[in-house]
Amino acid sequence: MTSFDDNRSEFDSLRPGDSTEQGATRRTALKAALGVGYAAAVLPVAAQTAITTPADGLKAGPIKYTVNGFGVPAYAAAPAGKTGLPVVLVIQEIFGVHEYIADTCRRFAELGYLAIAPELYARQGDPRGYTDIPKLQADIVTKVPDAQVMADLDGALAWAKANGGDTAKAGITGFCWGGRIVWLYAATGKVKAGVAWYGRLVGQASELQPKHPVDIAASLQAPVLGLYGGKDQGIPLDTVDKMKAALATGTAAAKASSFVVYPEAGHAFHADYRPSYLKSAADDGWQRATAWFKANGVA
């Protein structure tokens, strides 16, 4: 299990026998693999709206922790020199932990959180090199078991606890693919609150995905705020209605869960680097997300 400081030494120094050129190549490759640069499938980036959050005053960068013998890479950010920090798990879109997800971690760190974004596809492959989204889904995304994801998130919390985080004050947020994961992890009892950005709510059961959010809604152990777009072509509003009905029959946390639907927003409205970005909905959703965490003990 590595810390920020362990990884900083790997970024900043040469290995024995390295030439300057070899060291520079290694640093470039490592950075490209860990939250720096955008996934190939999303290029060209909408540079005029893409947000860049500096790391000034933060300890931010790649880390790695072990789950069932596998080294899970992740990006983490936190206020420098602080401990006892509330923790936010930041869950990737289908494109993996690229610059947008890393920047989101830094945004949370600026607010006083230890934010960690695990590479949840790491065993199946690297999604960032794909240019064709259907091929990415077929080759990697559909092969990721929910059980693997849940275990890797448990591992992320363990790493956070060992590196300045207070996991009694842990929350989870995620986007698109990650939004679905938020609902599932909120049923495990490991976090105090969740914020799901346009995550799929229904689906066919399979060996790797035996349950979907609507199936576990009534058993939530932490309240979830769902942020969805009224014009999202992939998530019909009737599925939001089904989820609301399921939540209403469940635990106190399920009944405390809530939805906000932005009528003019489509899918991925928070993704500031993509044409789908809708600043008004993204800004309002971010304010609601941070307020939701504070109201539910993740602060």
Short mmCIF file of C-alpha atoms in Angstrom, two decimals:
data_model
loop_
_atom_site.label_atom_id
_atom_site.label_comp_id
_atom_site.label_asym_id
_atom_site.label_seq_id
_atom_site.Cartn_x
_atom_site.Cartn_y
_atom_site.Cartn_z
CA MET A 1 0.00 0.00 0.00
CA THR A 2 1.66 3.24 -1.10
CA SER A 3 1.21 6.79 0.13
CA PHE A 4 1.32 10.13 -1.66
CA ASP A 5 4.94 10.54 -0.62
CA ASP A 6 5.93 7.11 -1.96
CA ASN A 7 4.51 8.03 -5.36
CA ARG A 8 6.00 11.51 -5.38
CA SER A 9 9.48 9.97 -5.17
CA GLU A 10 8.64 7.81 -8.19
CA PHE A 11 7.47 10.83 -10.16
CA ASP A 12 10.36 13.10 -9.29
CA SER A 13 13.50 10.98 -9.27
CA LEU A 14 15.38 8.75 -11.66
CA ARG A 15 15.85 5.05 -11.06
CA PRO A 16 19.37 3.64 -10.82
CA GLY A 17 20.85 3.36 -14.29
CA ASP A 18 18.31 5.69 -15.92
CA SER A 19 19.50 8.27 -18.35
CA THR A 20 17.81 11.68 -18.20
CA GLU A 21 15.82 10.72 -21.31
CA GLN A 22 14.74 7.39 -19.80
CA GLY A 23 13.62 9.10 -16.62
CA ALA A 24 11.63 11.66 -18.55
CA THR A 25 9.98 8.90 -20.59
CA ARG A 26 9.06 7.01 -17.43
CA ARG A 27 7.57 10.10 -15.81
CA THR A 28 5.59 10.87 -18.94
CA ALA A 29 4.19 7.33 -19.12
CA LEU A 30 3.30 7.27 -15.45
CA LYS A 31 1.54 10.62 -15.60
CA ALA A 32 -0.39 9.60 -18.71
CA ALA A 33 -1.64 6.56 -16.87
CA LEU A 34 -2.74 8.33 -13.72
CA GLY A 35 -5.16 11.18 -14.13
CA VAL A 36 -3.19 13.42 -16.48
CA GLY A 37 -4.58 14.01 -19.98
CA TYR A 38 -7.96 13.09 -21.38
CA ALA A 39 -9.15 9.72 -22.66
CA ALA A 40 -8.75 9.28 -26.41
CA ALA A 41 -12.48 8.62 -26.90
CA VAL A 42 -13.39 12.13 -25.72
CA LEU A 43 -10.98 14.08 -27.91
CA PRO A 44 -11.03 16.83 -28.98
CA VAL A 45 -11.71 18.38 -25.59
CA ALA A 46 -13.99 21.41 -25.28
CA ALA A 47 -11.09 23.50 -24.03
CA GLN A 48 -13.14 26.66 -23.59
CA THR A 49 -15.18 25.09 -20.79
CA ALA A 50 -12.78 22.51 -19.33
CA ILE A 51 -11.96 23.36 -15.72
CA THR A 52 -8.41 23.06 -14.40
CA THR A 53 -8.00 23.05 -10.65
CA PRO A 54 -4.42 23.71 -9.49
CA ALA A 55 -2.81 21.51 -6.86
CA ASP A 56 -1.48 24.46 -4.84
CA GLY A 57 -1.75 23.65 -1.14
CA LEU A 58 -2.74 20.07 -1.91
CA LYS A 59 -1.04 16.72 -1.79
CA ALA A 60 -2.24 15.17 -5.04
CA GLY A 61 -1.13 12.42 -7.37
CA PRO A 62 -1.13 8.69 -8.11
CA ILE A 63 -1.24 6.08 -5.38
CA LYS A 64 -1.67 2.31 -5.31
CA TYR A 65 -3.22 -0.11 -2.86
CA THR A 66 -3.64 -3.88 -2.87
CA VAL A 67 -6.90 -5.83 -3.06
CA ASN A 68 -6.77 -9.64 -3.23
CA GLY A 69 -3.15 -9.49 -4.36
CA PHE A 70 -3.76 -6.95 -7.13
CA GLY A 71 -2.28 -3.45 -7.05
CA VAL A 72 -5.15 -1.05 -7.72
CA PRO A 73 -3.93 2.28 -9.12
CA ALA A 74 -5.78 5.42 -8.09
CA TYR A 75 -5.58 9.19 -8.04
CA ALA A 76 -5.89 10.92 -4.68
CA ALA A 77 -5.93 14.52 -3.48
CA ALA A 78 -6.10 16.10 -0.04
CA PRO A 79 -5.13 19.30 1.76
CA ALA A 80 -1.40 19.14 2.45
CA GLY A 81 -0.38 18.43 6.02
CA LYS A 82 -3.90 17.67 7.28
CA THR A 83 -5.31 14.52 8.89
CA GLY A 84 -8.72 13.47 10.18
CA LEU A 85 -10.17 14.42 6.81
CA PRO A 86 -13.62 13.44 5.56
CA VAL A 87 -13.33 11.08 2.60
CA VAL A 88 -15.03 11.11 -0.80
CA LEU A 89 -14.74 8.21 -3.23
CA VAL A 90 -14.90 9.64 -6.76
CA ILE A 91 -16.10 7.08 -9.29
CA GLN A 92 -15.12 7.30 -12.94
CA GLU A 93 -17.17 7.52 -16.10
CA ILE A 94 -16.63 4.71 -18.61
CA PHE A 95 -13.43 6.48 -19.71
CA GLY A 96 -11.50 5.69 -16.54
CA VAL A 97 -9.52 7.99 -14.28
CA HIS A 98 -8.41 10.69 -16.69
CA GLU A 99 -7.92 14.44 -16.21
CA TYR A 100 -11.57 15.27 -15.52
CA ILE A 101 -11.83 12.75 -12.68
CA ALA A 102 -8.48 13.83 -11.24
CA ASP A 103 -9.60 17.45 -11.37
CA THR A 104 -12.82 16.55 -9.55
CA CYS A 105 -10.68 15.01 -6.80
CA ARG A 106 -8.73 18.27 -6.51
CA ARG A 107 -11.98 20.23 -6.28
CA PHE A 108 -13.03 18.14 -3.30
CA ALA A 109 -9.56 18.46 -1.76
CA GLU A 110 -9.84 22.24 -1.97
CA LEU A 111 -12.97 21.91 0.17
CA GLY A 112 -11.10 19.93 2.83
CA TYR A 113 -11.72 16.36 1.71
CA LEU A 114 -9.43 13.44 1.01
CA ALA A 115 -10.73 12.39 -2.41
CA ILE A 116 -9.70 9.14 -4.05
CA ALA A 117 -10.57 7.84 -7.51
CA PRO A 118 -9.62 4.18 -8.07
CA GLU A 119 -8.99 2.77 -11.56
CA LEU A 120 -11.86 0.31 -11.36
CA TYR A 121 -11.19 -1.29 -14.76
CA ALA A 122 -7.49 -1.89 -14.06
CA ARG A 123 -7.74 -5.69 -14.15
CA GLN A 124 -9.66 -5.68 -17.45
CA GLY A 125 -7.61 -3.10 -19.36
CA ASP A 126 -6.90 0.60 -19.90
CA PRO A 127 -9.96 2.46 -21.24
CA ARG A 128 -8.11 5.68 -21.99
CA GLY A 129 -6.50 4.50 -25.21
CA TYR A 130 -9.77 3.56 -26.92
CA THR A 131 -11.17 5.85 -29.59
CA ASP A 132 -14.29 3.76 -30.27
CA ILE A 133 -16.80 3.80 -27.41
CA PRO A 134 -18.74 0.64 -28.44
CA LYS A 135 -15.44 -1.27 -28.60
CA LEU A 136 -14.45 0.12 -25.20
CA GLN A 137 -17.73 -1.10 -23.77
CA ALA A 138 -17.39 -4.54 -25.37
CA ASP A 139 -13.72 -5.08 -24.53
CA ILE A 140 -13.59 -3.70 -21.00
CA VAL A 141 -16.71 -2.17 -19.44
CA THR A 142 -19.01 -5.18 -19.82
CA LYS A 143 -16.35 -7.43 -18.28
CA VAL A 144 -16.07 -5.60 -14.96
CA PRO A 145 -17.84 -7.51 -12.12
CA ASP A 146 -19.77 -5.49 -9.58
CA ALA A 147 -18.24 -7.63 -6.82
CA GLN A 148 -14.76 -6.59 -7.95
CA VAL A 149 -15.77 -2.94 -7.88
CA MET A 150 -17.24 -3.19 -4.38
CA ALA A 151 -14.05 -4.83 -3.08
CA ASP A 152 -11.85 -2.20 -4.71
CA LEU A 153 -13.90 0.57 -3.09
CA ASP A 154 -13.49 -1.13 0.27
CA GLY A 155 -9.76 -1.10 -0.43
CA ALA A 156 -9.84 2.60 -1.28
CA LEU A 157 -11.45 3.35 2.06
CA ALA A 158 -8.81 1.28 3.84
CA TRP A 159 -6.08 3.25 2.07
CA ALA A 160 -7.77 6.52 2.99
CA LYS A 161 -7.98 5.51 6.65
CA ALA A 162 -4.23 4.78 6.66
CA ASN A 163 -3.40 8.08 4.96
CA GLY A 164 -5.14 10.81 6.89
CA GLY A 165 -8.79 10.08 6.17
CA ASP A 166 -11.61 9.69 8.67
CA THR A 167 -13.68 6.91 7.14
CA ALA A 168 -16.44 7.44 9.69
CA LYS A 169 -17.11 10.51 7.55
CA ALA A 170 -17.01 8.88 4.11
CA GLY A 171 -19.15 9.56 1.07
CA ILE A 172 -19.23 8.52 -2.56
CA THR A 173 -19.98 10.32 -5.81
CA GLY A 174 -19.79 9.13 -9.40
CA PHE A 175 -20.62 10.02 -12.97
CA CYS A 176 -22.44 7.98 -15.64
CA TRP A 177 -21.05 4.44 -15.14
CA GLY A 178 -19.92 5.63 -11.73
CA GLY A 179 -23.35 7.00 -10.90
CA ARG A 180 -24.77 3.47 -10.99
CA ILE A 181 -21.96 2.32 -8.69
CA VAL A 182 -22.86 5.03 -6.17
CA TRP A 183 -26.31 3.52 -5.67
CA LEU A 184 -24.89 0.01 -5.26
CA TYR A 185 -22.19 1.01 -2.78
CA ALA A 186 -24.67 3.03 -0.74
CA ALA A 187 -26.33 -0.29 0.11
CA THR A 188 -23.17 -1.72 1.72
CA GLY A 189 -23.12 0.37 4.88
CA LYS A 190 -19.56 1.60 4.19
CA VAL A 191 -20.43 5.28 3.52
CA LYS A 192 -22.70 7.89 5.08
CA ALA A 193 -24.04 9.46 1.87
CA GLY A 194 -23.86 9.29 -1.91
CA VAL A 195 -24.34 11.61 -4.88
CA ALA A 196 -25.11 9.87 -8.18
CA TRP A 197 -24.73 11.90 -11.36
CA TYR A 198 -26.87 10.42 -14.18
CA GLY A 199 -26.18 6.79 -13.30
CA ARG A 200 -28.25 4.06 -14.94
CA LEU A 201 -31.00 2.78 -12.63
CA VAL A 202 -32.38 -0.34 -14.31
CA GLY A 203 -31.01 -3.17 -16.42
CA GLN A 204 -30.92 -6.86 -17.16
CA ALA A 205 -29.43 -9.05 -14.43
CA SER A 206 -26.28 -10.92 -15.40
CA GLU A 207 -23.57 -12.95 -13.71
CA LEU A 208 -21.29 -9.91 -13.43
CA GLN A 209 -24.08 -7.44 -12.67
CA PRO A 210 -26.63 -9.43 -10.67
CA LYS A 211 -28.47 -6.37 -9.35
CA HIS A 212 -29.13 -2.82 -10.48
CA PRO A 213 -29.97 0.26 -8.40
CA VAL A 214 -33.73 -0.28 -8.58
CA ASP A 215 -33.22 -3.79 -7.18
CA ILE A 216 -31.36 -2.61 -4.07
CA ALA A 217 -33.11 0.73 -3.60
CA ALA A 218 -35.22 -0.34 -0.64
CA SER A 219 -32.14 -1.61 1.26
CA LEU A 220 -29.97 1.51 1.04
CA GLN A 221 -27.85 2.11 4.13
CA ALA A 222 -26.93 5.68 3.15
CA PRO A 223 -29.11 8.36 1.51
CA VAL A 224 -28.31 9.17 -2.10
CA LEU A 225 -28.91 12.37 -4.03
CA GLY A 226 -29.59 11.60 -7.69
CA LEU A 227 -28.74 14.34 -10.21
CA TYR A 228 -30.26 13.62 -13.62
CA GLY A 229 -30.97 15.30 -16.94
CA GLY A 230 -34.47 15.72 -18.31
CA LYS A 231 -33.14 15.30 -21.86
CA ASP A 232 -30.91 12.31 -21.15
CA GLN A 233 -31.60 9.90 -24.02
CA GLY A 234 -30.02 6.97 -22.19
CA ILE A 235 -31.88 7.28 -18.89
CA PRO A 236 -35.62 7.69 -19.48
CA LEU A 237 -37.47 9.63 -16.78
CA ASP A 238 -39.80 6.70 -16.22
CA THR A 239 -36.83 4.82 -14.75
CA VAL A 240 -36.33 7.69 -12.31
CA ASP A 241 -39.99 7.27 -11.35
CA LYS A 242 -39.44 3.53 -10.82
CA MET A 243 -36.48 4.27 -8.58
CA LYS A 244 -38.45 6.80 -6.55
CA ALA A 245 -41.21 4.25 -6.01
CA ALA A 246 -38.73 1.61 -4.86
CA LEU A 247 -37.00 4.03 -2.49
CA ALA A 248 -40.33 4.98 -0.91
CA THR A 249 -40.83 1.39 0.30
CA GLY A 250 -37.44 1.01 1.93
CA THR A 251 -35.15 1.88 4.81
CA ALA A 252 -34.89 5.29 6.42
CA ALA A 253 -31.89 5.99 4.19
CA ALA A 254 -33.86 4.97 1.11
CA LYS A 255 -36.75 7.24 2.05
CA ALA A 256 -34.32 10.10 2.73
CA SER A 257 -32.87 9.81 -0.77
CA SER A 258 -33.79 12.46 -3.30
CA PHE A 259 -33.69 13.34 -7.00
CA VAL A 260 -33.10 16.57 -8.85
CA VAL A 261 -33.91 16.49 -12.57
CA TYR A 262 -32.63 19.38 -14.69
CA PRO A 263 -35.16 19.80 -17.53
CA GLU A 264 -32.72 21.25 -20.07
CA ALA A 265 -29.81 18.94 -19.32
CA GLY A 266 -28.83 15.85 -21.24
CA HIS A 267 -26.40 13.13 -20.21
CA ALA A 268 -22.97 14.09 -18.81
CA PHE A 269 -23.99 17.66 -18.03
CA HIS A 270 -21.28 17.94 -15.37
CA ALA A 271 -18.50 16.89 -17.79
CA ASP A 272 -17.00 20.34 -18.41
CA TYR A 273 -14.60 19.02 -21.06
CA ARG A 274 -17.38 17.71 -23.34
CA PRO A 275 -20.04 19.37 -25.52
CA SER A 276 -22.71 17.89 -23.21
CA TYR A 277 -21.64 20.27 -20.42
CA LEU A 278 -24.39 22.52 -19.09
CA LYS A 279 -22.84 25.01 -16.70
CA SER A 280 -26.04 26.02 -14.94
CA ALA A 281 -26.96 22.43 -14.08
CA ALA A 282 -23.35 21.46 -13.29
CA ASP A 283 -22.87 24.38 -10.89
CA ASP A 284 -26.20 23.83 -9.17
CA GLY A 285 -25.55 20.10 -8.91
CA TRP A 286 -22.11 20.67 -7.37
CA GLN A 287 -23.56 23.01 -4.75
CA ARG A 288 -26.27 20.49 -3.95
CA ALA A 289 -23.75 17.65 -3.80
CA THR A 290 -21.46 19.37 -1.32
CA ALA A 291 -24.44 20.50 0.78
CA TRP A 292 -25.78 16.92 0.74
CA PHE A 293 -22.51 15.56 2.06
CA LYS A 294 -22.38 18.15 4.85
CA ALA A 295 -26.00 17.52 5.82
CA ASN A 296 -25.33 13.79 6.07
CA GLY A 297 -22.13 13.80 8.09
CA VAL A 298 -19.54 13.75 5.29
CA ALA A 299 -17.72 16.91 6.34
#
